[in-house]
mmCIF file of C-alpha atoms and ligand atoms in Angstrom:
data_model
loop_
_atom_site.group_PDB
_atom_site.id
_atom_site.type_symbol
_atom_site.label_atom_id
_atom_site.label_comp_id
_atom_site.label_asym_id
_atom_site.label_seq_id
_atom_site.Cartn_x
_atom_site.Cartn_y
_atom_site.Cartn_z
ATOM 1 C CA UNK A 1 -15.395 -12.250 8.555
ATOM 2 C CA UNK A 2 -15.888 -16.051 8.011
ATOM 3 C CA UNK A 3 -12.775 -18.435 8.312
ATOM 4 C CA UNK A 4 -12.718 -19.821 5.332
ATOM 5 C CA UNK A 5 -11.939 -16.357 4.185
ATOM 6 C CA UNK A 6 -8.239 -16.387 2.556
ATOM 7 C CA UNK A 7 -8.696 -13.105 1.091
ATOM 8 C CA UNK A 8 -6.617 -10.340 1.549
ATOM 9 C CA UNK A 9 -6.411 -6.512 0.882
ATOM 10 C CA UNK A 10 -2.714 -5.179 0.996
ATOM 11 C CA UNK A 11 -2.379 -1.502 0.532
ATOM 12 C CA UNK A 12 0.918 -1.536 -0.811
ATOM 13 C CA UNK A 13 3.023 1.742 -0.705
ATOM 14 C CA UNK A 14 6.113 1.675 -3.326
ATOM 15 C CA UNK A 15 7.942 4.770 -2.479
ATOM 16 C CA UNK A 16 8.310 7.972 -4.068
ATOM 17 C CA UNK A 17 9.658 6.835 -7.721
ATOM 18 C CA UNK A 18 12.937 5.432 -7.502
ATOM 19 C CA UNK A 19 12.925 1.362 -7.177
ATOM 20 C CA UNK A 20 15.875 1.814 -4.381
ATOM 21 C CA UNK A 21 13.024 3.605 -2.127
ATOM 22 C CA UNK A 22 10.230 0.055 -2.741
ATOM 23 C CA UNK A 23 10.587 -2.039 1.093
ATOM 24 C CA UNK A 24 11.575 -5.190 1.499
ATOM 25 C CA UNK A 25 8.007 -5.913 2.663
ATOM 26 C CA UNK A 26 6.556 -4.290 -0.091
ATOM 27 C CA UNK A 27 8.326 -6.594 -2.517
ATOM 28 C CA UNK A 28 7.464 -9.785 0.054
ATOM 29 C CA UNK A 29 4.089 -8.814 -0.311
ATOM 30 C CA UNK A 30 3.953 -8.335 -3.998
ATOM 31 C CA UNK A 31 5.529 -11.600 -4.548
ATOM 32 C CA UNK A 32 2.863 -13.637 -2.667
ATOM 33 C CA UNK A 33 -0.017 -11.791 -4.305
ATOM 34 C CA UNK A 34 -2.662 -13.127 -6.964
ATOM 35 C CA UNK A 35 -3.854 -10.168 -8.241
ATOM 36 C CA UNK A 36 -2.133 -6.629 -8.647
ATOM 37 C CA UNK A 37 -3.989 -3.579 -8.644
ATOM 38 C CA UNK A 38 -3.084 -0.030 -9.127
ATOM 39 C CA UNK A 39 -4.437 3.905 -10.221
ATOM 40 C CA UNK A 40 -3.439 4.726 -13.613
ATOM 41 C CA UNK A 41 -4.862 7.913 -15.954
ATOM 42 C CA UNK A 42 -7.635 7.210 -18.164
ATOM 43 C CA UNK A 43 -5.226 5.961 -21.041
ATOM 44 C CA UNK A 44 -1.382 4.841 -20.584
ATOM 45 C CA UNK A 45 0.726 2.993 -18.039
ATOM 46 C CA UNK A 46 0.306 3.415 -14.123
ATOM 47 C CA UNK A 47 3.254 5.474 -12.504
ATOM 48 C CA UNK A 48 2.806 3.532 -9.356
ATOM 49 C CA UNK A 49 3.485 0.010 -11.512
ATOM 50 C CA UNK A 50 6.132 1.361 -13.041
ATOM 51 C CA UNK A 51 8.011 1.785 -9.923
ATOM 52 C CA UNK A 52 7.307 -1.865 -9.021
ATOM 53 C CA UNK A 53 6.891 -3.455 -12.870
ATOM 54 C CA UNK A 54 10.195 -5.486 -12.864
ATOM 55 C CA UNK A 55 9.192 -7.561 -9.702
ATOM 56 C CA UNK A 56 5.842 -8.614 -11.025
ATOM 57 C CA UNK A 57 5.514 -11.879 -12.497
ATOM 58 C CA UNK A 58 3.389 -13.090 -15.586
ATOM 59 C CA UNK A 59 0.823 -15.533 -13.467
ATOM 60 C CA UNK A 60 -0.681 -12.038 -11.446
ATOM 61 C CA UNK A 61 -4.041 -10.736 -12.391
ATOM 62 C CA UNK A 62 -4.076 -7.312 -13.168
ATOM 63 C CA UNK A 63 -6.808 -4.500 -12.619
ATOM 64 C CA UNK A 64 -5.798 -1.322 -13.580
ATOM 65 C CA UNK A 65 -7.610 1.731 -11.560
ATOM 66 C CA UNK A 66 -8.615 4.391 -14.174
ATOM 67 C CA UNK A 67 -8.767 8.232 -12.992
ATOM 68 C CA UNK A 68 -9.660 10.971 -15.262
ATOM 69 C CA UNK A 69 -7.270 13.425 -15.377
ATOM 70 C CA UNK A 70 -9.681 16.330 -14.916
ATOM 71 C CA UNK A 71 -9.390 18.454 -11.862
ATOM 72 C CA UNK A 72 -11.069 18.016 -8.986
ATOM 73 C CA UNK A 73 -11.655 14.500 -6.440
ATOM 74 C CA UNK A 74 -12.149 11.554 -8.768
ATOM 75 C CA UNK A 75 -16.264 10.850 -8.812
ATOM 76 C CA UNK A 76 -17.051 7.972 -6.262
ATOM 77 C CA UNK A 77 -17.930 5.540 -9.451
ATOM 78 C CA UNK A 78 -14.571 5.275 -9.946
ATOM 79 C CA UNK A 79 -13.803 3.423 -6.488
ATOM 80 C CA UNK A 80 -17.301 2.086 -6.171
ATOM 81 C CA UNK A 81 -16.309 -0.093 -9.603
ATOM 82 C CA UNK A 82 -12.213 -0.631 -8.367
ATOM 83 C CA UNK A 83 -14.315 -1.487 -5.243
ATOM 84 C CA UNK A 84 -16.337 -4.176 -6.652
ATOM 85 C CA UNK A 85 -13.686 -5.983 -8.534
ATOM 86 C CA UNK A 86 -11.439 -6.576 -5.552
ATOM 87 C CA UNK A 87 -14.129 -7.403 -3.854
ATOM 88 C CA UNK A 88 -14.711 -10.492 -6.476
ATOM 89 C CA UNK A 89 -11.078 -10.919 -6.506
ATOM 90 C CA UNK A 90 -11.481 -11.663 -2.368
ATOM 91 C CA UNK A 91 -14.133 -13.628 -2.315
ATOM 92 C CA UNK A 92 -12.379 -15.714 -4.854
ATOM 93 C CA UNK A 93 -9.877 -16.133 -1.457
ATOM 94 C CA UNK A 94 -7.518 -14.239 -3.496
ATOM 95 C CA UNK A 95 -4.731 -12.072 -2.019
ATOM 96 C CA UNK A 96 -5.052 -8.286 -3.363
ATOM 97 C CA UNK A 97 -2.005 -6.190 -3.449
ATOM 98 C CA UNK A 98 -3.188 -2.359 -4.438
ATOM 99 C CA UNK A 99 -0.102 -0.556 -5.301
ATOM 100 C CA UNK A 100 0.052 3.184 -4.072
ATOM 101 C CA UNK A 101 2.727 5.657 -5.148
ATOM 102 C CA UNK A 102 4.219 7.365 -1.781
ATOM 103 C CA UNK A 103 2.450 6.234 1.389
ATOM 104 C CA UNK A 104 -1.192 4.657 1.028
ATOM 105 C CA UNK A 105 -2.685 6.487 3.505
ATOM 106 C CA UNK A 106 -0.447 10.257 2.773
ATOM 107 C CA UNK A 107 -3.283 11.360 0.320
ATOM 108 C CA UNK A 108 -3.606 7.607 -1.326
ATOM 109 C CA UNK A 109 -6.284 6.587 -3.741
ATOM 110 C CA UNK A 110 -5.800 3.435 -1.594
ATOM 111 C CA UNK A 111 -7.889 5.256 1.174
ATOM 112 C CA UNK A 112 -11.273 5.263 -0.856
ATOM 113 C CA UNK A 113 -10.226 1.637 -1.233
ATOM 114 C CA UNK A 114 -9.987 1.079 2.143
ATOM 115 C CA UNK A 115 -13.187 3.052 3.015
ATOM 116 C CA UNK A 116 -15.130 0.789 0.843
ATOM 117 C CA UNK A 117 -13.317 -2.791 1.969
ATOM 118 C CA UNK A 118 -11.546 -2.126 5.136
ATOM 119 C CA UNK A 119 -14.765 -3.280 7.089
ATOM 120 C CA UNK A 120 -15.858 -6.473 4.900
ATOM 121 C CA UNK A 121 -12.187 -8.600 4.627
ATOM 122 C CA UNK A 122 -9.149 -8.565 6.617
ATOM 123 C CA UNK A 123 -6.629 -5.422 5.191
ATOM 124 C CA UNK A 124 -2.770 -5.160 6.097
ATOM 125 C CA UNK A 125 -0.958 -1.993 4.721
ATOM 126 C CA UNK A 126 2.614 -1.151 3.684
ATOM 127 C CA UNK A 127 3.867 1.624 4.756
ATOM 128 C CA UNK A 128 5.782 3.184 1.651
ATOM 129 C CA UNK A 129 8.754 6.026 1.592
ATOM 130 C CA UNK A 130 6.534 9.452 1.363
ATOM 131 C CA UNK A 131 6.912 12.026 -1.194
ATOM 132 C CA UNK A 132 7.306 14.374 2.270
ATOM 133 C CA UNK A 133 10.535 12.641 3.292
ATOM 134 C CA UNK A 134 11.878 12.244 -0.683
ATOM 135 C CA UNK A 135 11.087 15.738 -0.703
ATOM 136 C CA UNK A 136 12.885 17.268 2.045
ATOM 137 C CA UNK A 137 15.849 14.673 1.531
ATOM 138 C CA UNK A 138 16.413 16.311 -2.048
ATOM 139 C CA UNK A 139 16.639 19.192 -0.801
ATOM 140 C CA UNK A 140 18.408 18.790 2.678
ATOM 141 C CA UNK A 141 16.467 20.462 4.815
ATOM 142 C CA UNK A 142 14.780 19.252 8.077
ATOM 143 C CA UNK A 143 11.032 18.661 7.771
ATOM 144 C CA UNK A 144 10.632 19.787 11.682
ATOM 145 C CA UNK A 145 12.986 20.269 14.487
ATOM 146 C CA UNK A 146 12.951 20.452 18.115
ATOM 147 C CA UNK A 147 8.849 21.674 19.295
ATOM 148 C CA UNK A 148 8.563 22.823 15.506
ATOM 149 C CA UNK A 149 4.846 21.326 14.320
ATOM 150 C CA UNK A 150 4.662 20.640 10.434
ATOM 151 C CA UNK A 151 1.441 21.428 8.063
ATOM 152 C CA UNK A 152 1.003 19.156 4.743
ATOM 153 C CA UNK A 153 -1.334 21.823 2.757
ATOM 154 C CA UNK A 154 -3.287 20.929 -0.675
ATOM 155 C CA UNK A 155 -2.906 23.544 -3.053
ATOM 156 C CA UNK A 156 -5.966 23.349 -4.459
ATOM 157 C CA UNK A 157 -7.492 25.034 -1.385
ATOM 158 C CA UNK A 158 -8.963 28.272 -1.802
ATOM 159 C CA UNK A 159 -6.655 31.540 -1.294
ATOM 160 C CA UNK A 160 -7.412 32.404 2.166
ATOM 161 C CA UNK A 161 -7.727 29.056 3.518
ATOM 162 C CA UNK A 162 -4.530 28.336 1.741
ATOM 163 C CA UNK A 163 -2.705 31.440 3.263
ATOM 164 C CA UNK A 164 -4.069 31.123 6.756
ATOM 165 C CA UNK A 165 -2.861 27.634 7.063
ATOM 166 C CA UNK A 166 0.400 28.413 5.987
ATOM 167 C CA UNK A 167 1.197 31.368 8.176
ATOM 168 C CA UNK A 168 0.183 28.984 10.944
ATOM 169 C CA UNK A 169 2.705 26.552 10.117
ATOM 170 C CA UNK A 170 6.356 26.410 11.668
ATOM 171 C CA UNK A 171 7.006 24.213 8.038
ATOM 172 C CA UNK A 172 4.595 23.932 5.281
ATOM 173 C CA UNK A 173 4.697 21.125 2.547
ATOM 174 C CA UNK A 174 2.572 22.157 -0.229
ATOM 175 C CA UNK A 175 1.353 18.806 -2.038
ATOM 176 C CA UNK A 176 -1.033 18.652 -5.695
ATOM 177 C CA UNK A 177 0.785 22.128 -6.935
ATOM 178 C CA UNK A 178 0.181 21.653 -10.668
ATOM 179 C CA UNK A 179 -1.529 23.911 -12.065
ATOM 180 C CA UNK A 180 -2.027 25.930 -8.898
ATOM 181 C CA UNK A 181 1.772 27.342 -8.974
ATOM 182 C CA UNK A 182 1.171 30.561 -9.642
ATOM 183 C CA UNK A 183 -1.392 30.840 -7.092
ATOM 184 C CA UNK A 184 0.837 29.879 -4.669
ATOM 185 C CA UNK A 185 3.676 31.877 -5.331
ATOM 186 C CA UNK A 186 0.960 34.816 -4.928
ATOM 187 C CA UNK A 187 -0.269 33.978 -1.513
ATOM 188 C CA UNK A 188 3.312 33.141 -0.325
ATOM 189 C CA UNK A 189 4.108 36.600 -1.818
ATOM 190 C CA UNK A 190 1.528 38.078 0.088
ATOM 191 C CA UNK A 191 2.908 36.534 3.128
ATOM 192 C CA UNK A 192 6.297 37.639 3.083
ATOM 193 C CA UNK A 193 7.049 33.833 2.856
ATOM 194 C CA UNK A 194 8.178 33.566 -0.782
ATOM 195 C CA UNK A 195 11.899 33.947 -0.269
ATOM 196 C CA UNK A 196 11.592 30.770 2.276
ATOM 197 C CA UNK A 197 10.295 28.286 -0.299
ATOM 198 C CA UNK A 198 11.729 26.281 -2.276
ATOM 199 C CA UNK A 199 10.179 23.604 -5.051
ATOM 200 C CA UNK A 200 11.117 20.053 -5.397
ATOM 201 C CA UNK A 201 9.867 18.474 -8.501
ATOM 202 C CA UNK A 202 9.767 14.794 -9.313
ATOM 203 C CA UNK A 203 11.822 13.713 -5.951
ATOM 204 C CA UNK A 204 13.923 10.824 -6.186
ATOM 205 C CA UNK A 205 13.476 10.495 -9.772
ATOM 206 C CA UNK A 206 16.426 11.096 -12.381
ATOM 207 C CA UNK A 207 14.581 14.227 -13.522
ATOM 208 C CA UNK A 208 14.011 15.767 -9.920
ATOM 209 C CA UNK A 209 14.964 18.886 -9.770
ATOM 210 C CA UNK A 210 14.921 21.770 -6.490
ATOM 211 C CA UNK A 211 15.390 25.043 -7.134
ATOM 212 C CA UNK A 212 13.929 28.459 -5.291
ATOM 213 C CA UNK A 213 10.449 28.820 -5.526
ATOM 214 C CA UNK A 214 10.728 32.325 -6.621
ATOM 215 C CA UNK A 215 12.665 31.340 -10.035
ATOM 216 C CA UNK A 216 10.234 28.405 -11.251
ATOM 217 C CA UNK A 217 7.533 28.818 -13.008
ATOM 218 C CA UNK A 218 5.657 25.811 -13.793
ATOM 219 C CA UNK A 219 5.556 22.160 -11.756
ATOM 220 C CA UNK A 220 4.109 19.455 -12.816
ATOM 221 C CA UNK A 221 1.941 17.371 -10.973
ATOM 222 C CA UNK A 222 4.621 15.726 -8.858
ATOM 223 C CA UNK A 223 5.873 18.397 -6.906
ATOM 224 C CA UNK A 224 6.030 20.126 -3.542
ATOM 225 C CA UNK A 225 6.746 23.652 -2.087
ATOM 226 C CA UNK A 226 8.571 23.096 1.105
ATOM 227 C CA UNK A 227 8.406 26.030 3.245
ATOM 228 C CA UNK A 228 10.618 26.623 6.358
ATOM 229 C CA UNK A 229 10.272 29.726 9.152
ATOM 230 C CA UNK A 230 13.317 32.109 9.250
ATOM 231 C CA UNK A 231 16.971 31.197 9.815
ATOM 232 C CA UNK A 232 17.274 28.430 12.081
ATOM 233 C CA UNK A 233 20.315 27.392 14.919
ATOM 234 C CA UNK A 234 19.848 24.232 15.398
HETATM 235 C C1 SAM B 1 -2.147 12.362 -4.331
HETATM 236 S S1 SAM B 1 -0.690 12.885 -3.506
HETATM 237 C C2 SAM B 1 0.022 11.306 -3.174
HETATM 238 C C3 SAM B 1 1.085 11.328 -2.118
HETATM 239 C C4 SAM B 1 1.731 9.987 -1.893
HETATM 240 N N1 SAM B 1 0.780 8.987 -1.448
HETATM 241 C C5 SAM B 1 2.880 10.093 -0.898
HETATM 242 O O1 SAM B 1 2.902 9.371 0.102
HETATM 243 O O2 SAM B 1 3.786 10.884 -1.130
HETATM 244 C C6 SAM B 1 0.300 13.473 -4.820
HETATM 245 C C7 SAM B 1 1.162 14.664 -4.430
HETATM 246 O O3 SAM B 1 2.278 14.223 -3.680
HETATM 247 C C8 SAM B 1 3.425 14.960 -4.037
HETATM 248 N N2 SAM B 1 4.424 14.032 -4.612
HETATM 249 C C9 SAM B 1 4.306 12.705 -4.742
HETATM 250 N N3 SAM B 1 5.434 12.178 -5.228
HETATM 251 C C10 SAM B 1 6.307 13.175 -5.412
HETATM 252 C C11 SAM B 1 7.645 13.254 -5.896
HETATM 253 N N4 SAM B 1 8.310 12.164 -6.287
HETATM 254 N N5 SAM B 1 8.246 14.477 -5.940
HETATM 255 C C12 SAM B 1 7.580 15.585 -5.532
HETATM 256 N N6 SAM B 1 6.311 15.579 -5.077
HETATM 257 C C13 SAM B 1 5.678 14.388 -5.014
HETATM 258 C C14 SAM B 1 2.993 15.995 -5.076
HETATM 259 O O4 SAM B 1 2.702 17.199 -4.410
HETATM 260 C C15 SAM B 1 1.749 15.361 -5.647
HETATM 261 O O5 SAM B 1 0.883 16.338 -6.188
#
């Protein structure tokens, strides 16, 4: 790093969805930065901007992220290009703020960012409100208790790596459930676990809903099976 460096990457977490949930160091940040950058889908507006849009002013470059919305990780060209225009943006000395939906570093496209940067110019992150605690706080139940230990499980892992990590776990939060919901009912099914879950979808947003996982059948990509052990006496 030289010294005349002013340049600065800020991984910038803005909460689960609803505004309320964005820091006050989140919106410090924001404020103070020249260019704004955030993941978005291949066509239409960013989710993670739209949590923060009313608080960013006219004078901020933008760079928008774009993620095709296939399945699968995102192919490497994708950050290697985000990559390379922060980069610019930095060693124009400017200050970067990448917005991340959640937590940057709780699954966050901010951490192929941060691969790719972290080393070359000096990073501060943001920690943001995670989808795990907007999750269990919808549906009032404790995430762990006591010497309970707690799993965070991608669906999109294969059946039996997907059912042995979730009979391991005292709780289970299933994150990326999509299109994989039936699939999971299946292997929850299969391990007498089924009756224990229950689905939050779109946390903290006006259209969040939680209901048994045994009685919904779809979820769109922002959900989360929650799954606690038996009754508890705490
Ligand atoms: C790529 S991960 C990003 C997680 C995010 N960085 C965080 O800290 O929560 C996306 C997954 O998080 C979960 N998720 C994120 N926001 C959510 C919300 N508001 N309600 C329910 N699930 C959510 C879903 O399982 C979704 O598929």
């Amino acid at each position: 790093l030289t010294q005349r460096a002013r340049g600065r990457l800020f991984g910038v977490g803005v909460g689960p969805g609803d505004p309320e949930f964005v820091t006050l160091k989140a919106l410090r940040v924001l404020a103070a930065a020249d260019v704004v950058a955030y993941p978005a889908p291949e066509t239409g507006p960013s989710f993670a901007r739209s949590i923060v849009g009313r608080w960013l002013s006219r004078g901020q470059r933008e760079i928008a992220i774009r993620f095709p919305m296939r399945p699968g990780p995102p192919p490497a060209a994708v950050y290697d290009d985000a990559a390379r225009a922060i980069a610019a943006e930095l060693d124009r000395d400017a200050r970067v703020a990448v917005l991340c939906q959640g937590d940057p570093l709780l699954y966050g496209s901010f951490c192929g960012l941060l691969a790719r940067l972290g080393s070359r110019y000096p990073v501060e992150i943001v920690p943001g409100v995670s989808s795990l605690g907007a999750c269990a706080a919808a549906a009032a139940v404790p995430l762990v208790t006591r010497d309970e230990s707690l799993a965070v499980i991608p669906a999109t892992l294969a059946d039996e790596k997907l059912a042995s990590r979730i009979a391991a776990a005292d709780t289970a939060a299933i994150v990326k459930l999509g299109r994989h919901l039936a699939r999971v009912k299946r292997v929850l099914g299969r391990l007498g676990r089924l009756d224990d879950a229950i689905c939050i979808k779109y946390a903290s947003l006006p259209q969040q809903q939680v209901r048994p996982l045994a009685a919904v059948d779809a979820a769109p990509y922002f959900s989360m099976v929650l799954v606690r052990g038996g009754a508890r006496t705490e």
